CSV table of C-alpha atoms and ligand atoms in Angstrom, one decimal:
chain,number,residue,atom,x,y,z
A,720,MET,CA,-5.1,-16.2,-18.6
A,721,TYR,CA,-4.6,-12.5,-19.3
A,722,SER,CA,-4.6,-10.2,-16.3
A,723,ARG,CA,-6.1,-6.7,-16.7
A,724,ARG,CA,-2.7,-5.2,-16.9
A,725,LYS,CA,-0.9,-7.8,-19.0
A,726,PHE,CA,-3.5,-7.4,-21.7
A,727,ILE,CA,-2.8,-3.7,-22.1
A,728,LYS,CA,0.9,-4.1,-22.0
A,729,ASP,CA,0.8,-6.6,-24.9
A,730,GLY,CA,-1.6,-4.4,-26.7
A,731,SER,CA,0.8,-1.5,-26.6
A,732,LEU,CA,3.7,-3.6,-27.7
A,733,ALA,CA,1.6,-4.8,-30.7
A,734,ALA,CA,0.9,-1.2,-31.6
A,735,GLY,CA,4.6,-0.3,-31.3
A,736,GLY,CA,5.3,-3.2,-33.6
A,737,LEU,CA,2.9,-1.9,-36.2
A,738,LEU,CA,4.6,1.5,-36.1
A,739,LEU,CA,8.0,0.0,-36.7
A,740,ALA,CA,6.6,-2.1,-39.6
A,741,SER,CA,5.1,0.9,-41.3
A,742,SER,CA,8.4,3.0,-41.0
A,743,SER,CA,10.5,0.2,-42.5
A,744,PHE,CA,8.0,0.1,-45.4
A,745,SER,CA,8.9,3.7,-46.0
A,746,ASN,CA,12.1,2.6,-47.7
A,747,PHE,CA,10.0,2.1,-50.8
A,748,PHE,CA,7.3,4.7,-50.3
A,749,ILE,CA,7.8,7.8,-48.1
A,750,PRO,CA,4.5,9.2,-46.9
A,751,ARG,CA,4.4,12.7,-45.6
A,752,ALA,CA,4.8,12.5,-41.8
A,753,PRO,CA,1.6,13.4,-39.9
A,754,LYS,CA,1.4,16.5,-37.8
A,755,VAL,CA,-0.1,16.0,-34.4
A,756,VAL,CA,-1.9,18.3,-31.9
A,757,ILE,CA,-1.7,17.0,-28.4
A,758,ILE,CA,-4.3,18.4,-26.0
A,759,GLY,CA,-2.9,18.6,-22.4
A,760,ALA,CA,0.6,18.7,-20.9
A,761,GLY,CA,-0.1,16.2,-18.1
A,762,PHE,CA,1.8,12.9,-18.0
A,763,ALA,CA,-0.4,11.4,-20.8
A,764,GLY,CA,0.3,14.3,-23.1
A,765,LEU,CA,4.0,14.6,-22.3
A,766,SER,CA,4.6,10.9,-22.7
A,767,ALA,CA,2.7,10.9,-26.0
A,768,ALA,CA,4.9,13.9,-27.1
A,769,TYR,CA,8.1,12.1,-26.0
A,770,TYR,CA,7.1,9.0,-28.0
A,771,LEU,CA,6.4,11.1,-31.1
A,772,TYR,CA,9.7,13.1,-30.6
A,773,LYS,CA,11.6,9.8,-30.7
A,774,LYS,CA,9.8,8.8,-33.9
A,775,LYS,CA,10.6,12.2,-35.4
A,776,ILE,CA,6.9,13.0,-35.8
A,777,ASP,CA,6.0,16.7,-35.6
A,778,PHE,CA,3.6,17.8,-32.8
A,779,VAL,CA,2.5,20.7,-30.7
A,780,ILE,CA,1.1,20.4,-27.2
A,781,LEU,CA,-1.8,22.8,-26.3
A,782,GLU,CA,-2.2,23.2,-22.5
A,783,ALA,CA,-5.0,25.2,-20.9
A,784,ARG,CA,-3.2,25.9,-17.6
A,785,ASN,CA,-0.2,28.2,-17.1
A,786,ARG,CA,1.9,25.2,-16.0
A,787,ILE,CA,2.7,21.7,-17.2
A,788,GLY,CA,2.1,18.4,-15.2
A,789,GLY,CA,-1.7,18.6,-14.9
A,790,ARG,CA,-2.7,16.5,-11.9
A,791,VAL,CA,1.0,16.1,-11.0
A,792,PHE,CA,1.4,19.3,-9.1
A,793,SER,CA,4.5,19.7,-6.8
A,794,HIS,CA,4.4,22.7,-4.6
A,795,ILE,CA,7.1,24.4,-2.4
A,796,MET,CA,5.6,24.7,1.0
A,797,ASP,CA,8.6,26.4,2.6
A,798,GLN,CA,11.0,28.3,0.3
A,799,LYS,CA,13.8,28.7,2.8
A,800,GLU,CA,13.8,25.1,3.9
A,801,ASN,CA,13.1,23.9,0.3
A,802,LEU,CA,10.3,21.7,1.4
A,803,VAL,CA,8.4,20.3,-1.6
A,804,ILE,CA,5.0,18.6,-1.3
A,805,GLU,CA,2.6,17.2,-3.8
A,806,LEU,CA,-0.9,18.7,-4.2
A,807,GLY,CA,-1.7,16.0,-6.8
A,808,ALA,CA,-0.1,12.6,-7.4
A,809,GLU,CA,2.1,11.4,-4.5
A,810,TRP,CA,3.2,7.8,-4.9
A,811,VAL,CA,5.0,5.9,-7.6
A,812,GLY,CA,4.3,2.2,-7.4
A,813,ASN,CA,6.9,-0.6,-7.4
A,814,SER,CA,5.0,-2.1,-10.3
A,815,HIS,CA,4.9,1.1,-12.3
A,816,GLU,CA,7.6,0.2,-14.8
A,817,ARG,CA,7.2,2.8,-17.5
A,818,LEU,CA,7.4,5.7,-15.0
A,819,GLN,CA,10.4,4.1,-13.4
A,820,ASN,CA,12.0,3.6,-16.8
A,821,LEU,CA,11.5,7.3,-17.7
A,822,CYS,CA,13.0,8.3,-14.4
A,823,ASN,CA,16.0,6.2,-15.3
A,824,VAL,CA,16.3,7.8,-18.7
A,825,PHE,CA,16.2,11.3,-17.3
A,826,GLY,CA,18.5,10.5,-14.3
A,827,LEU,CA,15.8,11.2,-11.7
A,828,GLU,CA,16.1,9.5,-8.3
A,829,LEU,CA,13.2,7.6,-6.9
A,830,GLN,CA,13.2,7.7,-3.1
A,831,LYS,CA,11.4,5.2,-0.8
A,832,ASN,CA,8.1,6.7,0.3
A,833,GLN,CA,6.5,3.9,2.2
A,834,PHE,CA,4.7,4.5,5.4
A,835,ASP,CA,3.8,2.7,8.7
A,836,SER,CA,0.2,3.3,9.4
A,837,HIS,CA,-1.1,4.5,12.8
A,838,LEU,CA,-4.8,4.6,13.5
A,839,ILE,CA,-7.3,6.7,15.4
A,840,TYR,CA,-10.6,4.7,15.8
A,841,GLN,CA,-13.5,5.4,18.1
A,842,GLY,CA,-11.5,7.9,20.1
A,843,ARG,CA,-8.4,5.6,20.7
A,844,TYR,CA,-5.0,6.1,19.1
A,845,TYR,CA,-3.1,3.0,18.0
A,846,LYS,CA,0.6,3.1,16.9
A,847,ASN,CA,1.8,1.2,13.9
A,848,GLY,CA,1.8,-2.5,14.8
A,849,GLU,CA,-0.8,-2.1,17.5
A,850,TRP,CA,-3.8,-2.6,15.3
A,851,ASP,CA,-4.9,-4.9,12.5
A,852,TYR,CA,-7.9,-6.7,11.0
A,853,SER,CA,-9.3,-9.7,12.9
A,854,GLU,CA,-7.5,-13.0,12.2
A,855,GLY,CA,-10.6,-14.4,10.5
A,856,TRP,CA,-11.0,-11.5,8.1
A,857,LYS,CA,-7.3,-11.5,7.3
A,858,LYS,CA,-7.5,-15.1,6.3
A,859,LYS,CA,-10.7,-14.6,4.3
A,860,PHE,CA,-9.3,-11.6,2.5
A,861,GLN,CA,-6.2,-13.4,1.5
A,862,SER,CA,-8.3,-16.2,0.1
A,863,ILE,CA,-10.2,-13.7,-2.0
A,864,ILE,CA,-7.0,-12.2,-3.3
A,865,ASP,CA,-5.6,-15.6,-4.1
A,866,SER,CA,-8.8,-16.6,-6.1
A,867,TYR,CA,-8.5,-13.5,-8.3
A,868,SER,CA,-6.2,-15.2,-10.8
A,869,LYS,CA,-8.8,-18.0,-11.3
A,870,LEU,CA,-11.7,-15.7,-12.2
A,871,THR,CA,-13.2,-16.1,-15.6
A,872,HIS,CA,-14.3,-13.2,-17.8
A,873,ALA,CA,-17.9,-13.9,-16.9
A,874,ASP,CA,-17.0,-13.8,-13.1
A,875,LYS,CA,-15.4,-10.4,-13.6
A,876,LEU,CA,-18.4,-9.1,-15.4
A,877,LYS,CA,-20.6,-10.2,-12.6
A,878,LEU,CA,-18.2,-8.7,-10.0
A,879,ASP,CA,-18.3,-5.4,-11.9
A,880,LYS,CA,-22.1,-5.2,-11.4
A,881,MET,CA,-21.6,-4.9,-7.6
A,882,ASP,CA,-20.0,-2.3,-5.4
A,883,TRP,CA,-16.9,-3.0,-3.3
A,884,TRP,CA,-18.8,-2.5,0.0
A,885,ARG,CA,-21.5,-5.0,-0.9
A,886,PHE,CA,-18.9,-7.5,-2.1
A,887,LEU,CA,-17.0,-7.2,1.3
A,888,VAL,CA,-20.3,-7.6,3.2
A,889,ASN,CA,-21.3,-10.6,1.1
A,890,ASN,CA,-17.9,-12.2,2.0
A,891,GLY,CA,-18.5,-11.8,5.7
A,892,CYS,CA,-16.7,-8.5,6.4
A,893,GLU,CA,-18.4,-6.8,9.3
A,894,GLY,CA,-18.1,-4.5,12.3
A,895,ARG,CA,-14.6,-3.1,12.9
A,896,ASP,CA,-13.2,-4.9,9.9
A,897,LEU,CA,-15.7,-3.3,7.6
A,898,ASP,CA,-15.2,0.1,9.2
A,899,LEU,CA,-11.4,-0.2,8.7
A,900,ARG,CA,-11.7,-1.4,5.1
A,901,GLU,CA,-14.1,1.6,4.3
A,902,LEU,CA,-11.6,4.0,5.8
A,903,LEU,CA,-8.5,2.6,4.1
A,904,ASP,CA,-10.0,1.7,0.7
A,905,SER,CA,-12.0,4.9,0.3
A,906,THR,CA,-8.6,6.7,0.8
A,907,ASP,CA,-7.4,4.7,-2.3
A,908,PHE,CA,-10.4,5.4,-4.4
A,909,GLY,CA,-11.2,8.9,-3.2
A,910,GLU,CA,-14.9,8.2,-2.6
A,911,THR,CA,-16.9,5.8,-0.4
A,912,ILE,CA,-16.4,2.1,-1.4
A,913,ARG,CA,-20.2,2.0,-1.8
A,914,SER,CA,-19.6,3.8,-5.1
A,915,VAL,CA,-16.7,1.7,-6.4
A,916,SER,CA,-17.0,-1.3,-8.8
A,917,ALA,CA,-16.1,-4.5,-6.9
A,918,PHE,CA,-14.1,-5.6,-9.9
A,919,ALA,CA,-12.1,-2.4,-10.1
A,920,ALA,CA,-11.3,-2.6,-6.4
A,921,LEU,CA,-10.4,-6.4,-6.4
A,922,ALA,CA,-8.3,-6.1,-9.5
A,923,GLU,CA,-6.4,-3.2,-8.0
A,924,TYR,CA,-5.7,-5.0,-4.7
A,925,ALA,CA,-4.9,-8.3,-6.3
A,926,GLU,CA,-2.5,-6.9,-8.9
A,927,SER,CA,-0.7,-4.2,-6.8
A,928,SER,CA,2.5,-4.2,-4.8
A,929,GLU,CA,2.4,-5.1,-1.1
A,930,LYS,CA,2.0,-1.5,-0.1
A,931,ASN,CA,-0.6,-1.0,-2.8
A,932,GLU,CA,1.7,1.0,-5.0
A,933,MET,CA,2.4,3.6,-2.2
A,934,ASP,CA,6.1,2.9,-2.6
A,935,LEU,CA,8.3,5.6,-4.1
A,936,LYS,CA,8.4,9.3,-5.0
A,937,ILE,CA,10.7,11.4,-7.3
A,938,LYS,CA,13.4,13.3,-5.4
A,939,GLY,CA,12.6,17.0,-5.7
A,940,GLY,CA,8.9,16.4,-6.5
A,941,ASN,CA,7.0,14.3,-9.1
A,942,SER,CA,6.8,17.4,-11.3
A,943,MET,CA,10.5,16.9,-12.0
A,944,LEU,CA,9.6,14.2,-14.6
A,945,ALA,CA,7.3,16.7,-16.4
A,946,LYS,CA,10.1,19.2,-16.5
A,947,LYS,CA,12.6,16.7,-17.8
A,948,ILE,CA,10.3,15.5,-20.6
A,949,ALA,CA,9.5,19.1,-21.5
A,950,ALA,CA,13.2,20.0,-21.8
A,951,ALA,CA,13.8,16.9,-23.9
A,952,ILE,CA,11.1,17.5,-26.4
A,953,GLY,CA,11.7,21.3,-26.5
A,954,GLU,CA,9.8,23.7,-24.3
A,955,GLU,CA,8.8,25.7,-27.4
A,956,LYS,CA,6.6,22.7,-28.4
A,957,ILE,CA,4.3,23.3,-25.4
A,958,LYS,CA,1.9,26.2,-25.7
A,959,LEU,CA,0.7,27.2,-22.2
A,960,GLN,CA,-2.6,29.0,-21.7
A,961,HIS,CA,-3.9,27.5,-24.9
A,962,LYS,CA,-7.3,26.2,-23.9
A,963,VAL,CA,-8.9,24.2,-26.8
A,964,ASN,CA,-12.5,25.1,-27.2
A,965,ARG,CA,-13.4,23.9,-30.7
A,966,ILE,CA,-12.3,21.1,-33.0
A,967,THR,CA,-13.3,20.5,-36.6
A,968,GLN,CA,-12.3,17.2,-38.2
A,969,ASN,CA,-12.6,16.2,-41.8
A,970,ALA,CA,-11.8,12.6,-42.9
A,971,LYS,CA,-9.9,13.9,-45.9
A,972,THR,CA,-8.4,17.3,-45.0
A,973,GLY,CA,-7.4,16.7,-41.3
A,974,VAL,CA,-8.2,18.7,-38.2
A,975,THR,CA,-8.4,22.3,-37.2
A,976,VAL,CA,-8.0,23.1,-33.5
A,977,TYR,CA,-9.3,26.4,-32.1
A,978,CYS,CA,-8.1,27.9,-28.8
A,979,GLU,CA,-10.0,30.3,-26.5
A,980,ASN,CA,-7.1,32.8,-27.0
A,981,GLY,CA,-7.8,33.0,-30.8
A,982,GLN,CA,-4.9,30.8,-31.9
A,983,VAL,CA,-5.7,28.2,-34.5
A,984,PHE,CA,-3.7,25.0,-35.3
A,985,LYS,CA,-4.0,22.7,-38.4
A,986,ALA,CA,-2.9,19.1,-38.2
A,987,ASP,CA,-3.5,15.6,-39.3
A,988,LYS,CA,-4.2,14.0,-36.0
A,989,ILE,CA,-5.1,14.8,-32.4
A,990,ILE,CA,-4.2,13.1,-29.2
A,991,CYS,CA,-6.7,14.3,-26.6
A,992,THR,CA,-5.6,13.7,-23.0
A,993,ALA,CA,-8.1,15.9,-21.3
A,994,PRO,CA,-10.2,14.5,-18.4
A,995,THR,CA,-13.8,13.7,-19.6
A,996,PHE,CA,-15.3,16.9,-18.0
A,997,ALA,CA,-12.9,19.0,-20.2
A,998,VAL,CA,-13.4,16.8,-23.3
A,999,LYS,CA,-17.2,17.5,-23.1
A,1000,ASN,CA,-16.6,21.2,-22.9
A,1001,ILE,CA,-14.9,21.2,-26.3
A,1002,LYS,CA,-17.2,21.9,-29.3
A,1003,TRP,CA,-16.6,18.9,-31.5
A,1004,GLU,CA,-17.6,19.2,-35.2
A,1005,PRO,CA,-18.8,16.7,-36.2
A,1006,GLY,CA,-20.1,16.0,-32.7
A,1007,LEU,CA,-19.0,13.1,-30.5
A,1008,PRO,CA,-21.2,10.0,-30.9
A,1009,ALA,CA,-24.2,9.9,-28.4
A,1010,ASP,CA,-22.9,6.8,-26.6
A,1011,GLN,CA,-19.5,8.5,-26.0
A,1012,ILE,CA,-21.2,11.5,-24.6
A,1013,ASN,CA,-23.4,9.3,-22.4
A,1014,ALA,CA,-20.3,7.5,-21.1
A,1015,MET,CA,-18.7,10.8,-20.2
A,1016,ASN,CA,-21.8,11.9,-18.4
A,1017,GLU,CA,-21.8,8.7,-16.4
A,1018,LEU,CA,-18.2,8.7,-15.2
A,1019,GLN,CA,-17.6,10.3,-11.9
A,1020,TYR,CA,-14.3,11.6,-10.5
A,1021,ALA,CA,-13.1,11.3,-6.9
A,1022,ARG,CA,-13.4,14.4,-4.7
A,1023,ILE,CA,-10.1,14.6,-2.9
A,1024,ASN,CA,-9.0,17.6,-0.8
A,1025,LYS,CA,-5.3,18.0,0.1
A,1026,ASN,CA,-4.7,20.2,3.2
A,1027,PRO,CA,-0.9,20.4,3.8
A,1028,LEU,CA,0.0,21.8,7.3
A,1029,LEU,CA,3.5,23.1,7.9
A,1030,PHE,CA,4.9,22.4,11.4
A,1031,LYS,CA,8.0,23.9,13.0
A,1032,LYS,CA,8.9,20.5,14.4
A,1033,ARG,CA,8.1,16.9,13.2
A,1034,PHE,CA,6.2,16.1,16.4
A,1035,TRP,CA,5.0,12.8,14.9
A,1036,LYS,CA,8.7,11.7,15.3
A,1037,ASP,CA,8.4,8.7,12.9
A,1038,GLU,CA,9.6,9.8,9.5
A,1039,SER,CA,7.4,7.1,7.9
A,1040,PHE,CA,4.3,8.3,9.8
A,1041,ASP,CA,0.9,8.1,8.3
A,1042,MET,CA,-2.4,7.7,10.1
A,1043,VAL,CA,-5.9,6.7,9.2
A,1044,THR,CA,-8.7,8.2,11.3
A,1045,ASP,CA,-12.5,7.8,11.5
A,1046,GLN,CA,-12.7,11.6,12.0
A,1047,SER,CA,-13.1,14.6,9.7
A,1048,PRO,CA,-9.4,14.9,8.6
A,1049,HIS,CA,-9.6,11.3,7.4
A,1050,TYR,CA,-6.0,10.4,6.5
A,1051,PHE,CA,-2.7,12.1,7.5
A,1052,TYR,CA,0.7,11.4,6.0
A,1053,HIS,CA,4.2,12.9,6.4
A,1054,ALA,CA,4.6,14.7,3.1
A,1055,THR,CA,8.3,15.8,3.7
A,1056,LYS,CA,9.8,12.3,4.3
A,1057,ASN,CA,13.4,12.2,3.0
A,1058,GLN,CA,13.6,16.1,3.1
A,1059,ASN,CA,16.2,17.4,5.5
A,1060,SER,CA,14.8,20.0,7.9
A,1061,LYS,CA,13.5,20.4,11.4
A,1062,LYS,CA,10.2,21.6,9.9
A,1063,GLY,CA,7.8,19.1,8.3
A,1064,VAL,CA,4.5,18.9,6.5
A,1065,LEU,CA,1.6,16.7,7.4
A,1066,ILE,CA,-1.1,16.4,4.8
A,1067,SER,CA,-4.7,15.9,5.8
A,1068,TYR,CA,-6.2,14.0,2.9
A,1069,THR,CA,-9.9,13.9,2.8
A,1070,ILE,CA,-12.2,12.2,0.3
A,1071,GLY,CA,-15.8,12.3,-0.9
A,1072,GLU,CA,-18.3,14.2,1.2
A,1073,LYS,CA,-15.7,15.0,3.8
A,1074,ALA,CA,-13.5,16.6,1.2
A,1075,ALA,CA,-16.3,18.8,-0.1
A,1076,VAL,CA,-17.0,20.0,3.5
A,1077,VAL,CA,-13.4,20.7,4.4
A,1078,ALA,CA,-12.7,22.5,1.1
A,1079,ASN,CA,-15.5,25.0,1.7
A,1080,GLN,CA,-14.3,26.2,5.1
A,1081,THR,CA,-11.7,28.8,6.3
A,1082,ASP,CA,-8.2,28.0,7.3
A,1083,ASP,CA,-9.1,28.6,11.0
A,1084,TRP,CA,-11.9,26.1,10.7
A,1085,ARG,CA,-9.6,23.5,9.1
A,1086,GLU,CA,-6.9,24.1,11.8
A,1087,ASN,CA,-9.5,23.6,14.5
A,1088,MET,CA,-10.7,20.4,12.9
A,1089,VAL,CA,-7.2,19.0,12.5
A,1090,MET,CA,-6.2,19.9,16.1
A,1091,GLN,CA,-9.4,18.3,17.5
A,1092,THR,CA,-8.2,15.0,16.1
A,1093,LEU,CA,-4.5,15.4,16.8
A,1094,LYS,CA,-4.3,17.3,20.1
A,1095,PRO,CA,-5.6,14.5,22.4
A,1096,HIS,CA,-2.8,12.2,21.2
A,1097,PHE,CA,0.0,14.6,20.1
A,1098,ASN,CA,0.5,17.3,22.7
A,1099,ASP,CA,2.7,19.6,20.6
A,1100,ALA,CA,0.6,19.7,17.5
A,1101,LYS,CA,-1.0,23.1,18.1
A,1102,GLU,CA,2.2,24.8,19.4
A,1103,GLU,CA,4.3,23.7,16.4
A,1104,PHE,CA,1.7,24.6,13.7
A,1105,GLU,CA,3.0,27.3,11.4
A,1106,ARG,CA,0.6,27.6,8.4
A,1107,MET,CA,-1.4,25.7,5.8
A,1108,THR,CA,-2.5,25.6,2.2
A,1109,ASN,CA,-5.4,23.8,0.6
A,1110,TYR,CA,-6.2,22.3,-2.8
A,1111,TYR,CA,-9.6,20.8,-3.6
A,1112,TRP,CA,-9.7,18.7,-6.8
A,1113,GLY,CA,-13.4,18.5,-6.8
A,1114,ASN,CA,-13.5,22.1,-8.0
A,1115,ASP,CA,-10.5,21.9,-10.4
A,1116,MET,CA,-11.9,23.5,-13.5
A,1117,TYR,CA,-10.5,20.8,-15.9
A,1118,SER,CA,-11.0,17.6,-14.1
A,1119,HIS,CA,-13.6,18.3,-11.3
A,1120,GLY,CA,-12.0,15.5,-9.4
A,1121,ALA,CA,-8.7,13.8,-8.7
A,1122,TYR,CA,-9.1,10.7,-10.9
A,1123,ALA,CA,-12.0,8.7,-12.4
A,1124,VAL,CA,-14.0,6.4,-10.2
A,1125,TYR,CA,-15.5,3.5,-12.1
A,1126,GLY,CA,-18.7,2.6,-10.3
A,1127,LYS,CA,-21.0,-0.4,-10.6
A,1128,GLY,CA,-21.2,-1.9,-14.1
A,1129,GLN,CA,-18.9,0.7,-15.6
A,1130,TRP,CA,-15.5,-0.9,-16.0
A,1131,PHE,CA,-16.3,-3.2,-18.9
A,1132,ARG,CA,-19.1,-1.1,-20.4
A,1133,VAL,CA,-18.0,2.6,-20.1
A,1134,MET,CA,-14.3,2.4,-20.6
A,1135,PRO,CA,-14.3,0.8,-24.0
A,1136,ILE,CA,-16.6,3.5,-25.3
A,1137,LEU,CA,-14.5,6.3,-23.9
A,1138,LYS,CA,-11.4,4.7,-25.5
A,1139,ARG,CA,-12.8,4.8,-29.0
A,1140,SER,CA,-11.1,7.2,-31.4
A,1141,HIS,CA,-13.2,9.9,-33.1
A,1142,ILE,CA,-12.2,10.4,-36.7
A,1143,HIS,CA,-8.6,11.7,-36.4
A,1144,THR,CA,-8.7,12.0,-32.6
A,1145,HIS,CA,-7.2,9.3,-30.3
A,1146,PHE,CA,-8.0,9.7,-26.6
A,1147,ALA,CA,-5.7,9.1,-23.7
A,1148,GLY,CA,-5.4,9.8,-20.0
A,1149,GLU,CA,-5.6,8.0,-16.7
A,1150,HIS,CA,-9.3,7.4,-17.0
A,1151,LEU,CA,-8.6,5.0,-20.0
A,1152,ALA,CA,-5.8,3.0,-18.4
A,1153,GLU,CA,-5.5,-0.4,-16.9
A,1154,TRP,CA,-3.4,1.3,-14.2
A,1155,GLN,CA,-6.4,3.7,-13.9
A,1156,GLY,CA,-6.0,6.5,-11.4
A,1157,PHE,CA,-2.2,6.4,-11.5
A,1158,MET,CA,0.5,8.4,-13.2
A,1159,GLU,CA,1.7,5.1,-14.8
A,1160,GLY,CA,-1.7,4.7,-16.4
A,1161,ALA,CA,-1.5,8.2,-17.9
A,1162,ILE,CA,1.9,7.4,-19.4
A,1163,ASN,CA,0.7,4.0,-20.8
A,1164,THR,CA,-2.3,5.6,-22.5
A,1165,GLY,CA,-0.2,8.5,-23.9
A,1166,GLU,CA,2.3,6.1,-25.4
A,1167,GLU,CA,-0.5,3.9,-26.8
A,1168,ALA,CA,-2.2,6.8,-28.5
A,1169,ALA,CA,1.1,8.0,-29.9
A,1170,ALA,CA,1.8,4.5,-31.3
A,1171,LYS,CA,-1.5,4.7,-33.3
A,1172,ILE,CA,-0.2,7.7,-35.2
A,1173,ARG,CA,1.0,6.7,-38.7
B,1612,FAD,C1,-5.0,14.3,-5.1
B,1612,FAD,C2,-4.5,13.3,-6.1
B,1612,FAD,C3,-3.7,12.3,-5.7
B,1612,FAD,C4,-3.2,11.3,-6.6
B,1612,FAD,N1,-2.4,10.4,-6.1
B,1612,FAD,C5,-1.7,9.6,-7.0
B,1612,FAD,C6,-0.7,8.7,-6.5
B,1612,FAD,O1,-0.4,8.7,-5.4
B,1612,FAD,N2,0.0,8.0,-7.5
B,1612,FAD,C7,-0.3,8.1,-8.8
B,1612,FAD,O2,0.3,7.4,-9.6
B,1612,FAD,N3,-1.3,8.9,-9.3
B,1612,FAD,C8,-2.0,9.6,-8.4
B,1612,FAD,N4,-3.0,10.5,-8.8
B,1612,FAD,C9,-3.4,10.4,-10.2
B,1612,FAD,C10,-2.5,11.1,-11.2
B,1612,FAD,O3,-2.2,12.4,-10.8
B,1612,FAD,C11,-3.2,11.1,-12.6
B,1612,FAD,O4,-3.6,9.7,-12.9
B,1612,FAD,C12,-2.3,11.6,-13.7
B,1612,FAD,O5,-1.5,12.6,-13.3
B,1612,FAD,C13,-3.3,12.0,-14.8
B,1612,FAD,O6,-2.5,12.4,-16.0
B,1612,FAD,P1,-3.3,12.8,-17.3
B,1612,FAD,O7,-2.3,13.2,-18.2
B,1612,FAD,O8,-4.2,11.6,-17.7
B,1612,FAD,O9,-4.3,14.0,-16.9
B,1612,FAD,P2,-3.9,15.4,-16.5
B,1612,FAD,O10,-2.8,15.4,-15.6
B,1612,FAD,O11,-5.2,16.0,-15.9
B,1612,FAD,O12,-3.6,16.2,-17.8
B,1612,FAD,C14,-4.5,16.6,-18.7
B,1612,FAD,C15,-4.2,18.0,-19.1
B,1612,FAD,O13,-5.1,18.5,-20.0
B,1612,FAD,C16,-5.3,19.9,-19.8
B,1612,FAD,N5,-6.5,20.3,-20.4
B,1612,FAD,C17,-7.8,20.0,-20.1
B,1612,FAD,N6,-8.7,20.5,-20.9
B,1612,FAD,C18,-8.0,21.2,-21.9
B,1612,FAD,C19,-8.3,22.0,-23.0
B,1612,FAD,N7,-9.6,22.2,-23.4
B,1612,FAD,N8,-7.3,22.5,-23.7
B,1612,FAD,C20,-6.0,22.4,-23.4
B,1612,FAD,N9,-5.6,21.7,-22.3
B,1612,FAD,C21,-6.6,21.1,-21.6
B,1612,FAD,C22,-5.3,20.0,-18.3
B,1612,FAD,O14,-5.0,21.3,-17.8
B,1612,FAD,C23,-4.2,19.0,-17.9
B,1612,FAD,O15,-3.0,19.6,-17.7
B,1612,FAD,C24,-3.5,11.5,-7.9
B,1612,FAD,C25,-4.2,12.6,-8.4
B,1612,FAD,C26,-4.7,13.5,-7.5
B,1612,FAD,C27,-5.4,14.7,-8.0
């Protein structure tokens, strides 16, 4: 039986095969190569561009921001110490083959970025290894994961109609076990598990690596891959601060793409990798079909706030330190693992309502909040604190969230509608991927969209 991910992989191979077939046909008939406008220089747009570049198909990337990478956003936290942290995507999964392949191609080193989780729960601090789920729930959860491969399509549709919290409760998860699952799983999805499709959650846990794809990171920051692809395809092919605001498409004459800065581009095809919020803000002529607009209106994105705190000393001692808490800072992790310095950065990673609250406060407020959680268990936290920065994805003007959250009944109903091409436009981006919510998914969909260009 097909798994969620195998299906898409084989689909993209088939598309690649078609492309090859049509180019060998060109020995007899040489059609004019299409020109392509790619909207967005995130991982979906860049991987689409790299695919077209290798096929010698002409393209231009139009990017609204003044930087490439999109939701991959490495940031230097301390210039002198060269401490680089991620304001967007952090982990590369052990199962994320395309991303790892691209790192190989461009000579980028992937460093181990796995963590050993500590816990603060109901006022008590537990070191890694001192806490766990109950034996009964561990056994039950394993049996649920094991049964995933036997689910029929009808079972999956039924599961998708339920939220992950309800599914866990129905399977006997309760009390402390349920609290812990909510804390850990909401960190993965960026919102409470009461708003996540049970199918999407189960598929992710059943098909992911042991550490749930929190395995690796690109040395020097994940943005290194964006830079390498940009250099390979030619930086002049990427037009920064070119926000697309209108698109006209004609079945016979192709497309015209208008930017807010007055620039106009004519092409044959478009690959649009913008998140749904940004897609809807473009004036499409003719308009997008009503069901596609409804699907965009339905889909929510996770509110994640990243609050990196620079400390003069790594008082948490363990280089692989991360910590889940049932308090306002939610989840902490050591963001400068593998980076040589006395100083270090802990990121407080908040989700959902917590993120929205934390994002709206002052740095002093955030410092007090973090210290209230850390100080009782880590004496030196306050003395060693140097400064912080903050990025709230819920207010990001292009995505209004970190990544899509497929809720009850949405995975099988909403995603296929969003994936549909519109005249000459193929859509891509993490929200359309089997590895949804991951850099890998963005790359997969970018390559799949590019493979459709003939
Ligand atoms: C806080 C956070 C944590 C994450 N953690 C992980 C993780 O640990 N591991 C992982 O694999 N993934 C993680 N992700 C998800 C990952 O970052 C995304 O899945 C991926 O980067 C999305 O790539 P994309 O190309 O689909 O979209 P984007 O990166 O958003 O690219 C789309 C681009 O389109 C541009 N754009 C939008 N509208 C227009 C317009 N009108 N005209 C021109 N350009 C436009 C945008 O500016 C953007 O650059 C995380 C994301 C966030 C925010």
